mmCIF file of C-alpha atoms and ligand atoms in Angstrom:
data_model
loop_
_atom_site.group_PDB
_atom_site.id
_atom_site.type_symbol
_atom_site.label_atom_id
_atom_site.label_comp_id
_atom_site.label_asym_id
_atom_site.label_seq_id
_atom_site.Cartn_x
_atom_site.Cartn_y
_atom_site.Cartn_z
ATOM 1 C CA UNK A 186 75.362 100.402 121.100
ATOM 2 C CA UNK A 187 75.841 103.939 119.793
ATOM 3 C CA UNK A 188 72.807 105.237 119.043
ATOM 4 C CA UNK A 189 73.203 107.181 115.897
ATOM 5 C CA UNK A 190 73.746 103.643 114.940
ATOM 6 C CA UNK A 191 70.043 103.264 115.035
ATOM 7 C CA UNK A 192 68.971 106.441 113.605
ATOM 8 C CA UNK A 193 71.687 105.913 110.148
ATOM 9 C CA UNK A 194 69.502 102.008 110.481
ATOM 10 C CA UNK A 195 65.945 103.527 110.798
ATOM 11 C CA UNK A 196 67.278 106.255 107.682
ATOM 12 C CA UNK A 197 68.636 103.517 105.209
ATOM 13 C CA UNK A 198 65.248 101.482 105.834
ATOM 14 C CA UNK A 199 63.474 105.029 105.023
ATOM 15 C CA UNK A 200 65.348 106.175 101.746
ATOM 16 C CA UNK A 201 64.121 105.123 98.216
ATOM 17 C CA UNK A 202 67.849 105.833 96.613
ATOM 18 C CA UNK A 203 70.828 105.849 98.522
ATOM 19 C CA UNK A 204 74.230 107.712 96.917
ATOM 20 C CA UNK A 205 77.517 106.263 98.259
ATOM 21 C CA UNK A 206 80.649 108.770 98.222
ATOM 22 C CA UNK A 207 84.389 108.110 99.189
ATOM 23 C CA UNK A 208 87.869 109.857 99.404
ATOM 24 C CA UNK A 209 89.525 111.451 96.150
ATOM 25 C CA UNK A 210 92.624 108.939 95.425
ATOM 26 C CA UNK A 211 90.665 106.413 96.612
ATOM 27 C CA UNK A 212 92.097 103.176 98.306
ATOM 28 C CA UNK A 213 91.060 99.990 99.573
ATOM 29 C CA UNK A 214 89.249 101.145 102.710
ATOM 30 C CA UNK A 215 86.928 103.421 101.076
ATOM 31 C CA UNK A 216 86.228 101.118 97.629
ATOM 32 C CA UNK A 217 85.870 97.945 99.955
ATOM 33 C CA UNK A 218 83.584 100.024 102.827
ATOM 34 C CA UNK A 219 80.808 102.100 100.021
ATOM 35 C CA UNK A 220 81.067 98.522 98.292
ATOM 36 C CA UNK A 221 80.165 96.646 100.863
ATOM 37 C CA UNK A 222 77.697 98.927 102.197
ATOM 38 C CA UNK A 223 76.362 99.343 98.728
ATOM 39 C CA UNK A 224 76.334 94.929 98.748
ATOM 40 C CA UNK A 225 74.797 95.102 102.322
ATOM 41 C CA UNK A 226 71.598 97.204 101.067
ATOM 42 C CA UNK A 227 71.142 95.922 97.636
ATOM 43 C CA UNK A 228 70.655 92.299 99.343
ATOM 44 C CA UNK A 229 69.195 93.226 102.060
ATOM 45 C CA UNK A 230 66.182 95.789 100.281
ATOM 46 C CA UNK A 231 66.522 95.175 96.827
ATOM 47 C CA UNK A 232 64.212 97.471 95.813
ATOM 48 C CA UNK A 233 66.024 100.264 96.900
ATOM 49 C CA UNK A 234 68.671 102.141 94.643
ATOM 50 C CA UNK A 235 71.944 102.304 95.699
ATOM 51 C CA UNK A 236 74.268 104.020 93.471
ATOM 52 C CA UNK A 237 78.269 104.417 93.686
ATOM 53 C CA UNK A 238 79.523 107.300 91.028
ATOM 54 C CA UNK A 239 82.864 108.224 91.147
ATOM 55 C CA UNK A 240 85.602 109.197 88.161
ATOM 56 C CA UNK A 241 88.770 107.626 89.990
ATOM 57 C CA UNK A 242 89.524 103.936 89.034
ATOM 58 C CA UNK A 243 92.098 102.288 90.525
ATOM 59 C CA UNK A 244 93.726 98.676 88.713
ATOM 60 C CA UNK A 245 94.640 96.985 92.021
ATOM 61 C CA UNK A 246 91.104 97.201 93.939
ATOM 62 C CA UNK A 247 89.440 96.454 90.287
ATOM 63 C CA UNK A 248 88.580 92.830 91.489
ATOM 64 C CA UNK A 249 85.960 94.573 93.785
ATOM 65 C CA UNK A 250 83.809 95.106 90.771
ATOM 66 C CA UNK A 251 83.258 98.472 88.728
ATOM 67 C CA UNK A 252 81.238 101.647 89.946
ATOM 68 C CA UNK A 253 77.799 102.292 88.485
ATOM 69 C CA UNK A 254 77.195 104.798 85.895
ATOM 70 C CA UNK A 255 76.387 108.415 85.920
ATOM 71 C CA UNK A 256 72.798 109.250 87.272
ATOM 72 C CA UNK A 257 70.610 112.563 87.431
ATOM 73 C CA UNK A 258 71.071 115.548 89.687
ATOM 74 C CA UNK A 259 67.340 114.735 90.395
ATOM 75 C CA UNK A 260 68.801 111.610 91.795
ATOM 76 C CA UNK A 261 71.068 113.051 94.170
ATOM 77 C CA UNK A 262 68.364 115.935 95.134
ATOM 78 C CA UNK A 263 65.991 112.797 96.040
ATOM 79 C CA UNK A 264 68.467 110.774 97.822
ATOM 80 C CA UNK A 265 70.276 110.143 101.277
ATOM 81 C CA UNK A 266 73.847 110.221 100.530
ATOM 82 C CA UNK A 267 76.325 108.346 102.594
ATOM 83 C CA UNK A 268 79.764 109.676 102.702
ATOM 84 C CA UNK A 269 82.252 107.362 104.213
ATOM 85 C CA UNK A 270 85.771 107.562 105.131
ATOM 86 C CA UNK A 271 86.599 111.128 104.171
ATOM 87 C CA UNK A 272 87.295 113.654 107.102
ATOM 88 C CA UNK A 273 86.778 116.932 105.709
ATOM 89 C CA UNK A 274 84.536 117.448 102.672
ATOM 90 C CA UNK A 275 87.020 119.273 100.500
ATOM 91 C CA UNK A 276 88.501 115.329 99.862
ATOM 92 C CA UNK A 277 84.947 113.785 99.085
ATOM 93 C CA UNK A 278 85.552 112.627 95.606
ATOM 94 C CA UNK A 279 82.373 113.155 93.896
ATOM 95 C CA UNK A 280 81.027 116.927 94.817
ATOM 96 C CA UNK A 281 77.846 116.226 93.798
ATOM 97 C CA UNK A 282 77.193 114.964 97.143
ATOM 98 C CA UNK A 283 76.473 118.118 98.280
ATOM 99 C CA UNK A 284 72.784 117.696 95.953
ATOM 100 C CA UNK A 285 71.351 115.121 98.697
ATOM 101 C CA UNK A 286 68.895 115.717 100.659
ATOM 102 C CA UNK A 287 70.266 114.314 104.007
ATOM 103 C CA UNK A 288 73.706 113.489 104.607
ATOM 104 C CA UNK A 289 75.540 110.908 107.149
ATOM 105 C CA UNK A 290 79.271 111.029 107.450
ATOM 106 C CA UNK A 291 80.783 107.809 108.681
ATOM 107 C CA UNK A 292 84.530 108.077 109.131
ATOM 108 C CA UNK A 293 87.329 107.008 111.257
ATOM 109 C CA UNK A 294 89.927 110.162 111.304
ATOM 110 C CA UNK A 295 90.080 112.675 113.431
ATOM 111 C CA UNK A 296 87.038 115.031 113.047
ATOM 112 C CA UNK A 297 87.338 118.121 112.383
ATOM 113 C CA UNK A 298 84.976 118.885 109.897
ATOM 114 C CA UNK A 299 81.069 117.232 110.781
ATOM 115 C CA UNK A 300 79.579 118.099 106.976
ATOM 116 C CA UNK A 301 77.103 115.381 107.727
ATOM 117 C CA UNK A 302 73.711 116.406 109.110
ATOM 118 C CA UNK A 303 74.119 113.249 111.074
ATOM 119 C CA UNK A 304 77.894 112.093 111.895
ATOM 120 C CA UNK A 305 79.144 108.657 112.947
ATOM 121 C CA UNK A 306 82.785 109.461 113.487
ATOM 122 C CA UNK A 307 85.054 107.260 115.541
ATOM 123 C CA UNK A 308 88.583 107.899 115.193
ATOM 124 C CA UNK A 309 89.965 104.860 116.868
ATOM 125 C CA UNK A 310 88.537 102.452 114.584
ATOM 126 C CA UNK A 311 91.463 101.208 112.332
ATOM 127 C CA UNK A 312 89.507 101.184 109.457
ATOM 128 C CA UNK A 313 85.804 102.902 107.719
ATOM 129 C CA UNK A 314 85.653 98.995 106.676
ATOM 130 C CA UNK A 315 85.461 97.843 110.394
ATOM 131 C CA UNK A 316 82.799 100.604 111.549
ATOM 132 C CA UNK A 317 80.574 98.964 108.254
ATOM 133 C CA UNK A 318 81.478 95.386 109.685
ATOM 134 C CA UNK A 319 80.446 96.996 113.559
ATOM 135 C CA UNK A 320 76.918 98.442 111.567
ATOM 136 C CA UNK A 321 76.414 94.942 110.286
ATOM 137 C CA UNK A 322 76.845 93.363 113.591
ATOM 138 C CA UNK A 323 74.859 95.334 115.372
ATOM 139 C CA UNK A 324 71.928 94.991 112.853
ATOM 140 C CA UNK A 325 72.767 91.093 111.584
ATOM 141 C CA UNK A 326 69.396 89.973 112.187
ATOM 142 C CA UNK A 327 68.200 92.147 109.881
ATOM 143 C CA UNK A 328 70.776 92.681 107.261
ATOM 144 C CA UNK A 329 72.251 90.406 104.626
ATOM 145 C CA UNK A 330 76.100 90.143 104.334
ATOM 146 C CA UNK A 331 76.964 88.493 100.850
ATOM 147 C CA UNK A 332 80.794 86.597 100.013
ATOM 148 C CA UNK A 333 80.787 89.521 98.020
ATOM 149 C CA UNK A 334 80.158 92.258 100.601
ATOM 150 C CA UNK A 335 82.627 90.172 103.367
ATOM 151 C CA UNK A 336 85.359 90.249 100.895
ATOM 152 C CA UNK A 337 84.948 94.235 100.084
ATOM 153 C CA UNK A 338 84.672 94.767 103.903
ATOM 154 C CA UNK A 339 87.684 92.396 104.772
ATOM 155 C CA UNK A 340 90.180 94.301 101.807
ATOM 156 C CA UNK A 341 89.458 97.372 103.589
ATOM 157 C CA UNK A 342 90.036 96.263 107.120
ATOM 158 C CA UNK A 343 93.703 94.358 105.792
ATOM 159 C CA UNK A 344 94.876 96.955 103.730
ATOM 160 C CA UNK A 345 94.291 99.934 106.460
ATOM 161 C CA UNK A 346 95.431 98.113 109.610
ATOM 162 C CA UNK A 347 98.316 96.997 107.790
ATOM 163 C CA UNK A 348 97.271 92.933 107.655
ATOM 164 C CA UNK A 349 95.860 93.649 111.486
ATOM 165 C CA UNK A 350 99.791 95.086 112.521
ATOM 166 C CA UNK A 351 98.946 98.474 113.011
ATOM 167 C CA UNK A 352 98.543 100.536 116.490
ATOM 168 C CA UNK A 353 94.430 101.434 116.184
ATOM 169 C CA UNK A 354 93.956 97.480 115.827
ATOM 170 C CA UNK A 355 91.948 96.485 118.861
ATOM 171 C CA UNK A 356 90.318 93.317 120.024
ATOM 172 C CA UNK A 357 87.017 95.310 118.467
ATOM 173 C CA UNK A 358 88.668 94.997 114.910
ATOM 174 C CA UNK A 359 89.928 90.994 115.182
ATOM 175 C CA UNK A 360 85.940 89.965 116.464
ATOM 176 C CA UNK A 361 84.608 92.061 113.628
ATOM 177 C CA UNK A 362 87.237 90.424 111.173
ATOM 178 C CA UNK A 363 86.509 87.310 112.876
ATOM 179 C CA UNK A 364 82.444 87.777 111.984
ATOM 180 C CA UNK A 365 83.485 88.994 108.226
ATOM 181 C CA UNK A 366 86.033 86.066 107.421
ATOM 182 C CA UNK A 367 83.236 84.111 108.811
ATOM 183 C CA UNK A 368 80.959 85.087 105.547
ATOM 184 C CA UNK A 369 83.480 83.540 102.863
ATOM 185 C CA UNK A 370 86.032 85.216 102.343
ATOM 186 C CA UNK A 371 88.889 83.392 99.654
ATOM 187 C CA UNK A 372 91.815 85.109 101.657
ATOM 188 C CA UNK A 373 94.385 83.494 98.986
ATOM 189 C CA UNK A 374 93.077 85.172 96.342
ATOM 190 C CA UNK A 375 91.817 88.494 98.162
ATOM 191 C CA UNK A 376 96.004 88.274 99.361
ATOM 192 C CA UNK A 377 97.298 87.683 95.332
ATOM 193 C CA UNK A 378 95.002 90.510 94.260
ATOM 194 C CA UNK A 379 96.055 93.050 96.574
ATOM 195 C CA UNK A 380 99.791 91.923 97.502
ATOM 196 C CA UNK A 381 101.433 89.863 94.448
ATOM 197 C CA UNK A 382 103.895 91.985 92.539
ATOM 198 C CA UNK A 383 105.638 92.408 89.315
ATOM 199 C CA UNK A 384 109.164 91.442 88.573
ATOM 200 C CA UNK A 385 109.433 95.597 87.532
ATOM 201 C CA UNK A 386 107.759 96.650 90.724
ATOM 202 C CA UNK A 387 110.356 94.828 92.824
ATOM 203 C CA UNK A 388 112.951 96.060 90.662
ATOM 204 C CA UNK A 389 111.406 99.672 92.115
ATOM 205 C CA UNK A 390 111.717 98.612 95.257
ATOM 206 C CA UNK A 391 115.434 97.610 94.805
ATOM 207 C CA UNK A 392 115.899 101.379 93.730
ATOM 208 C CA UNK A 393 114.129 102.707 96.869
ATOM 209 C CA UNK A 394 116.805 100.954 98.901
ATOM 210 C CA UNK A 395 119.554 102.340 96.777
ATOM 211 C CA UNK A 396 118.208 106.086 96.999
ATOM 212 C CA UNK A 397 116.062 106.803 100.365
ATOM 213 C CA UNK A 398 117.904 109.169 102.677
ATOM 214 C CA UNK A 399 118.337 109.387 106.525
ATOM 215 C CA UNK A 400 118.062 112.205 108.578
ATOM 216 C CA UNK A 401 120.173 112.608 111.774
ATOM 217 C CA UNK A 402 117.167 112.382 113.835
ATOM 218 C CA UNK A 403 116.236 109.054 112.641
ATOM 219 C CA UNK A 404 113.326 110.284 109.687
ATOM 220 C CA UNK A 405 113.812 108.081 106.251
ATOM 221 C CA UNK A 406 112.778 109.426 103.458
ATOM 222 C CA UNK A 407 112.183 108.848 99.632
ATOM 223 C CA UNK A 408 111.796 111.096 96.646
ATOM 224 C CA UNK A 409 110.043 109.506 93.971
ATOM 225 C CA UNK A 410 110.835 112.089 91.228
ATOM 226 C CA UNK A 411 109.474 112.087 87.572
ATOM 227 C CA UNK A 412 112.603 110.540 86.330
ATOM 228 C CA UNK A 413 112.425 107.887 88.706
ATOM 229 C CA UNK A 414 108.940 107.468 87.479
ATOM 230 C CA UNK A 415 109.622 107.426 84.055
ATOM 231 C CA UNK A 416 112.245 105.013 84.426
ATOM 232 C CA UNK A 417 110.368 102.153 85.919
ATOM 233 C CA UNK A 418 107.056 102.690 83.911
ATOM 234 C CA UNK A 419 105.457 103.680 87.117
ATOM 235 C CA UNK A 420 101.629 104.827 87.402
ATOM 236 C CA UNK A 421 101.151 107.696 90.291
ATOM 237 C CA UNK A 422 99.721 104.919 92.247
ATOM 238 C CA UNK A 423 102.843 102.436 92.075
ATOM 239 C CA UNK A 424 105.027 105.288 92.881
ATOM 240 C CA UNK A 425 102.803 106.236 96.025
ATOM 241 C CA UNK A 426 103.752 102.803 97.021
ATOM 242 C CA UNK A 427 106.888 103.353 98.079
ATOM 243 C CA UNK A 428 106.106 104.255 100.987
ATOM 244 C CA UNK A 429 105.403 101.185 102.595
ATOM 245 C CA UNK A 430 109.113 99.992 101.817
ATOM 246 C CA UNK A 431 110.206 102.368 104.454
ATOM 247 C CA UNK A 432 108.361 101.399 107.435
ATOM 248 C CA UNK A 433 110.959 98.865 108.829
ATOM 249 C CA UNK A 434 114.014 100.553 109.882
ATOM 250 C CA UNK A 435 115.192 100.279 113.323
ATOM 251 C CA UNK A 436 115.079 103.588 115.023
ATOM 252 C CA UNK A 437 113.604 105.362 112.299
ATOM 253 C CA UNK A 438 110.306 106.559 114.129
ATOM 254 C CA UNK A 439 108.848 108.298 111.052
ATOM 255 C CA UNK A 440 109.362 107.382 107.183
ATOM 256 C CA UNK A 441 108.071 110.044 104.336
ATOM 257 C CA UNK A 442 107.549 109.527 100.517
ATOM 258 C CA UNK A 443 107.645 112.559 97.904
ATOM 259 C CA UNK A 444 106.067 111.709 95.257
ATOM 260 C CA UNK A 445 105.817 114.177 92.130
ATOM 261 C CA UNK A 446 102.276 114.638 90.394
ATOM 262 C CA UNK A 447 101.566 114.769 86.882
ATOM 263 C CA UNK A 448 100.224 118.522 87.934
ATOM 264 C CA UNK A 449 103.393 119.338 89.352
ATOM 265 C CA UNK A 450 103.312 118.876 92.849
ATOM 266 C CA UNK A 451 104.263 116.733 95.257
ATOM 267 C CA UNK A 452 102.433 114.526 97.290
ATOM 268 C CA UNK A 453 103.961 113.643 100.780
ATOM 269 C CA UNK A 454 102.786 110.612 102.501
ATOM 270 C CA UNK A 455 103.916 110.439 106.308
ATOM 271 C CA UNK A 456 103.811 107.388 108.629
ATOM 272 C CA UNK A 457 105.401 106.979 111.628
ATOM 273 C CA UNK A 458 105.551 104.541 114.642
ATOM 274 C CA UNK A 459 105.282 105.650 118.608
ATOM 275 C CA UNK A 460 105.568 109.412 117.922
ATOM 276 C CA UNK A 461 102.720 111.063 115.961
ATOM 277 C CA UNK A 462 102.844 113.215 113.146
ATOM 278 C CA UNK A 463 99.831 114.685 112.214
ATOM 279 C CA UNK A 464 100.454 118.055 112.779
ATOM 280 C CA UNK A 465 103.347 118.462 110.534
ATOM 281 C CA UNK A 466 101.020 117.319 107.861
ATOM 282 C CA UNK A 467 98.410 119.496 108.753
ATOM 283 C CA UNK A 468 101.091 122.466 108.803
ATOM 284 C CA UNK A 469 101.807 121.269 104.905
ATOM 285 C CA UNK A 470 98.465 121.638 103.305
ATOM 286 C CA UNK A 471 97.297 117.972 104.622
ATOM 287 C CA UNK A 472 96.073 116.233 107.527
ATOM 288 C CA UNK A 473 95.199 112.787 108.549
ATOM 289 C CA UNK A 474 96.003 110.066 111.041
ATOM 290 C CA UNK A 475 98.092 110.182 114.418
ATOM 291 C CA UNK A 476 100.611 107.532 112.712
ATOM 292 C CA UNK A 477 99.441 107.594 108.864
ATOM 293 C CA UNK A 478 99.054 111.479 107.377
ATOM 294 C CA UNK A 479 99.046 112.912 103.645
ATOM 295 C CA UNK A 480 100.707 116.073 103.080
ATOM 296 C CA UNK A 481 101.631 118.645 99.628
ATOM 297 C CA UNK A 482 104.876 120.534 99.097
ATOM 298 C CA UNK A 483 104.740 122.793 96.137
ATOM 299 C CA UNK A 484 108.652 123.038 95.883
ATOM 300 C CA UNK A 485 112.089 121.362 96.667
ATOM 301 C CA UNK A 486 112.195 124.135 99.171
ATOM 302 C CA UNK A 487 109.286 123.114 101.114
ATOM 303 C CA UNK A 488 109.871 119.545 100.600
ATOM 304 C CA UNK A 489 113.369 120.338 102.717
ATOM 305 C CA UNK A 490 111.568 122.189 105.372
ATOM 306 C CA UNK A 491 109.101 119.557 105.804
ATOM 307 C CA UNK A 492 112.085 117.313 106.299
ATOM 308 C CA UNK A 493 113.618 119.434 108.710
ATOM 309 C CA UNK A 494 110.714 119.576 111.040
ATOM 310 C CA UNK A 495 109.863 116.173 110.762
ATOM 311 C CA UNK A 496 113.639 115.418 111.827
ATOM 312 C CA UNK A 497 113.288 118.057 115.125
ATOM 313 C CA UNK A 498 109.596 116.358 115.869
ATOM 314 C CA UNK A 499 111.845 112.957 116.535
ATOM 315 C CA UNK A 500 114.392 114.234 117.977
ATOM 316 C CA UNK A 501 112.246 115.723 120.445
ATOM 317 C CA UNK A 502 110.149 112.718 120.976
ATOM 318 C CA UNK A 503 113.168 110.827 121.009
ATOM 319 C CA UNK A 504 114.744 112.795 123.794
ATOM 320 C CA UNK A 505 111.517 112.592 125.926
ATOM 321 C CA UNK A 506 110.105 109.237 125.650
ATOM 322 C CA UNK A 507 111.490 105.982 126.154
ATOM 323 C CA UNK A 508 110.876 102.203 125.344
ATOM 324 C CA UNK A 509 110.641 103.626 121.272
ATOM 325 C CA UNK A 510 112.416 100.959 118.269
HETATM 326 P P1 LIG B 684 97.829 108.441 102.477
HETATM 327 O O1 LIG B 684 99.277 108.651 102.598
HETATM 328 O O2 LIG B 684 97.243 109.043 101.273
HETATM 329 O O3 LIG B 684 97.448 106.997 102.639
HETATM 330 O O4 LIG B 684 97.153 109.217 103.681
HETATM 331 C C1 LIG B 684 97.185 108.731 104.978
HETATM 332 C C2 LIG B 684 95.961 109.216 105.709
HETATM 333 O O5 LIG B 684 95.954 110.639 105.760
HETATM 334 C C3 LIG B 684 94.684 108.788 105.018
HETATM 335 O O6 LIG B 684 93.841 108.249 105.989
HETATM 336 C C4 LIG B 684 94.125 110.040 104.440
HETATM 337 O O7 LIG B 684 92.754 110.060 104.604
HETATM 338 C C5 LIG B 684 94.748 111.166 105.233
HETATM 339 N N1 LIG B 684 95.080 112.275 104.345
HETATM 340 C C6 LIG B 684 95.853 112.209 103.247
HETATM 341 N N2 LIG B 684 95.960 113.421 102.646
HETATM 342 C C7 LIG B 684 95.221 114.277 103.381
HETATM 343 C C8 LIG B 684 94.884 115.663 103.275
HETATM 344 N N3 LIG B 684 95.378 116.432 102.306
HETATM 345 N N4 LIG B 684 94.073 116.201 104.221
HETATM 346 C C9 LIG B 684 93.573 115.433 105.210
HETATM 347 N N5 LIG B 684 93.860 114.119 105.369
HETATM 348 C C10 LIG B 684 94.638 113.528 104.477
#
């Protein structure tokens, strides 16, 4: 066992209040892991307080239960805070984390910022929900795992392995799933809540189809503009969806969304398969994942040059490797 396992143990059993923090545009891995951490603790010491405060709400992961209410800056001064799933602290959605007085990072990208006076970071864990289920294992004797905290833990570990089909997906992650599904977990309706959609959402996707573009170095690509939004009702989050409607074209190796922000910019999410493209984020004002990276344009401009370099990464990778699909 790692041992800063042990020491982020021995520090939850110290602390009196505990302050959970996640990722700004939060998703299922970071609502399901503080959740389930925040389960894990509460049942476990229940005199402890263990508080979640965050602005950003999100419909689809509301089933997980709300967030608690605003509390003191005393409260933060006075407490450990536990910051999971965000790789460099700019993203961490409530700032006030910076008030606590000891902080542990737990996160699964690839580090490049250790805020955390003590930092669990392993970057080829698929999800921040399977290093929570991996804490709980190692400690079972001593913790309590709820239905409640399995099925937090299990949304994260589907939604950011892609239902288990991603790359980072290891033996590791199917045991831990294994020991989490184990605790309860209603998979047919966990899967309605996060994967039933609306006859206006598919009608979305039909307009994907219609519009996305190819590059001649196999990169697919989608601009979700503010018409487009407009047109089909969409919230920022349903339009950020689009992106997973792209990730099944034969010899398209990488896949990029554009959507446009209420604030005027324009978010660009970047997956690809075999080749990696985190540093073509990271050149656009983003960063992330080998295979799974967030990016910002600030112009049609940059969105096309963002494009082009995307389309030269795979044609390079293309021309180098073999055995790609
Ligand atoms: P997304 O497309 O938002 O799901 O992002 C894919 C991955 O990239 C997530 O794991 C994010 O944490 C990471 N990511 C997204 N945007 C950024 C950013 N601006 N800087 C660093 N990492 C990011």
């Amino acid at each position: 066992m790692n041992p800063v396992l042990q020491t982020i143990f021995d520090r939850i059993k110290a602390a009196e209040t505990i302050m959970l923090f996640r990722h700004i545009r939060i998703d299922g891995d970071c609502v399901g892991a503080t959740k389930g951490l925040q389960e894990i603790i509460r049942r476990t010491w229940p005199e402890k307080s263990v508080y979640l405060v965050d602005d950003e709400h999100s419909d689809y992961l509301s089933f997980l239960g709300a967030d608690d209410a605003p509390v003191s800056d005393e409260a933060y001064a006075n407490a450990l805070g536990i910051v999971i799933d965000v790789g460099n602290r700019e993203r961490i959605s409530n700032q006030k984390y910076a008030l606590c007085q000891e902080i542990i990072k737990i996160d699964h990208h690839i580090e490049r910022d250790p805020y955390g006076h003590i930092n669990w970071v392993e970057d080829w864990r698929s999800s921040a929900c399977e290093m929570i289920a991996a804490f709980y294992e190692a400690f079972q004797d001593r913790l309590v795992l709820s239905k409640r905290a399995a099925e937090c833990l299990y949304t994260g570990m589907v939604t950011d392995s892609g239902r288990f089909m991603y790359e980072g997906v290891t033996g590791d992650t199917m045991r831990l799933a294994g020991l989490i599904l184990d605790s309860g977990v209603d998979t047919e309706t966990l899967y309605s809540h996060l994967y039933l959609r609306t006859f206006d959402e598919l009608k979305f996707k039909a307009a994907i189809y219609e519009n996305m573009q190819l590059t001649p170095g196999g990169v697919a690509w989608i601009h979700v503009d503010m018409d487009m939004q407009k047109r089909f009702g969409l919230t920022f989050e349903t339009a950020c969806t689009s992106i997973s409607s792209l990730s099944d074209i034969k010899g398209v190796l990488c896949w990029l969304a554009f959507i446009d922000t209420p604030e005027g910019e324009i978010r660009v999410r970047l997956r690809s398969r075999f080749a990696s493209i985190n540093t073509i984020a990271e050149k656009y004002h983003g960063g992330g994942h080998a295979c799974a990276s967030g990016a910002t344009v600030y112009s049609a401009d940059e969105m096309q040059a963002l494009i082009a370099d995307a389309d030269e990464h795979i044609r390079d990778y293309k021309a180098t490797h073999e055995g790609w699909l």
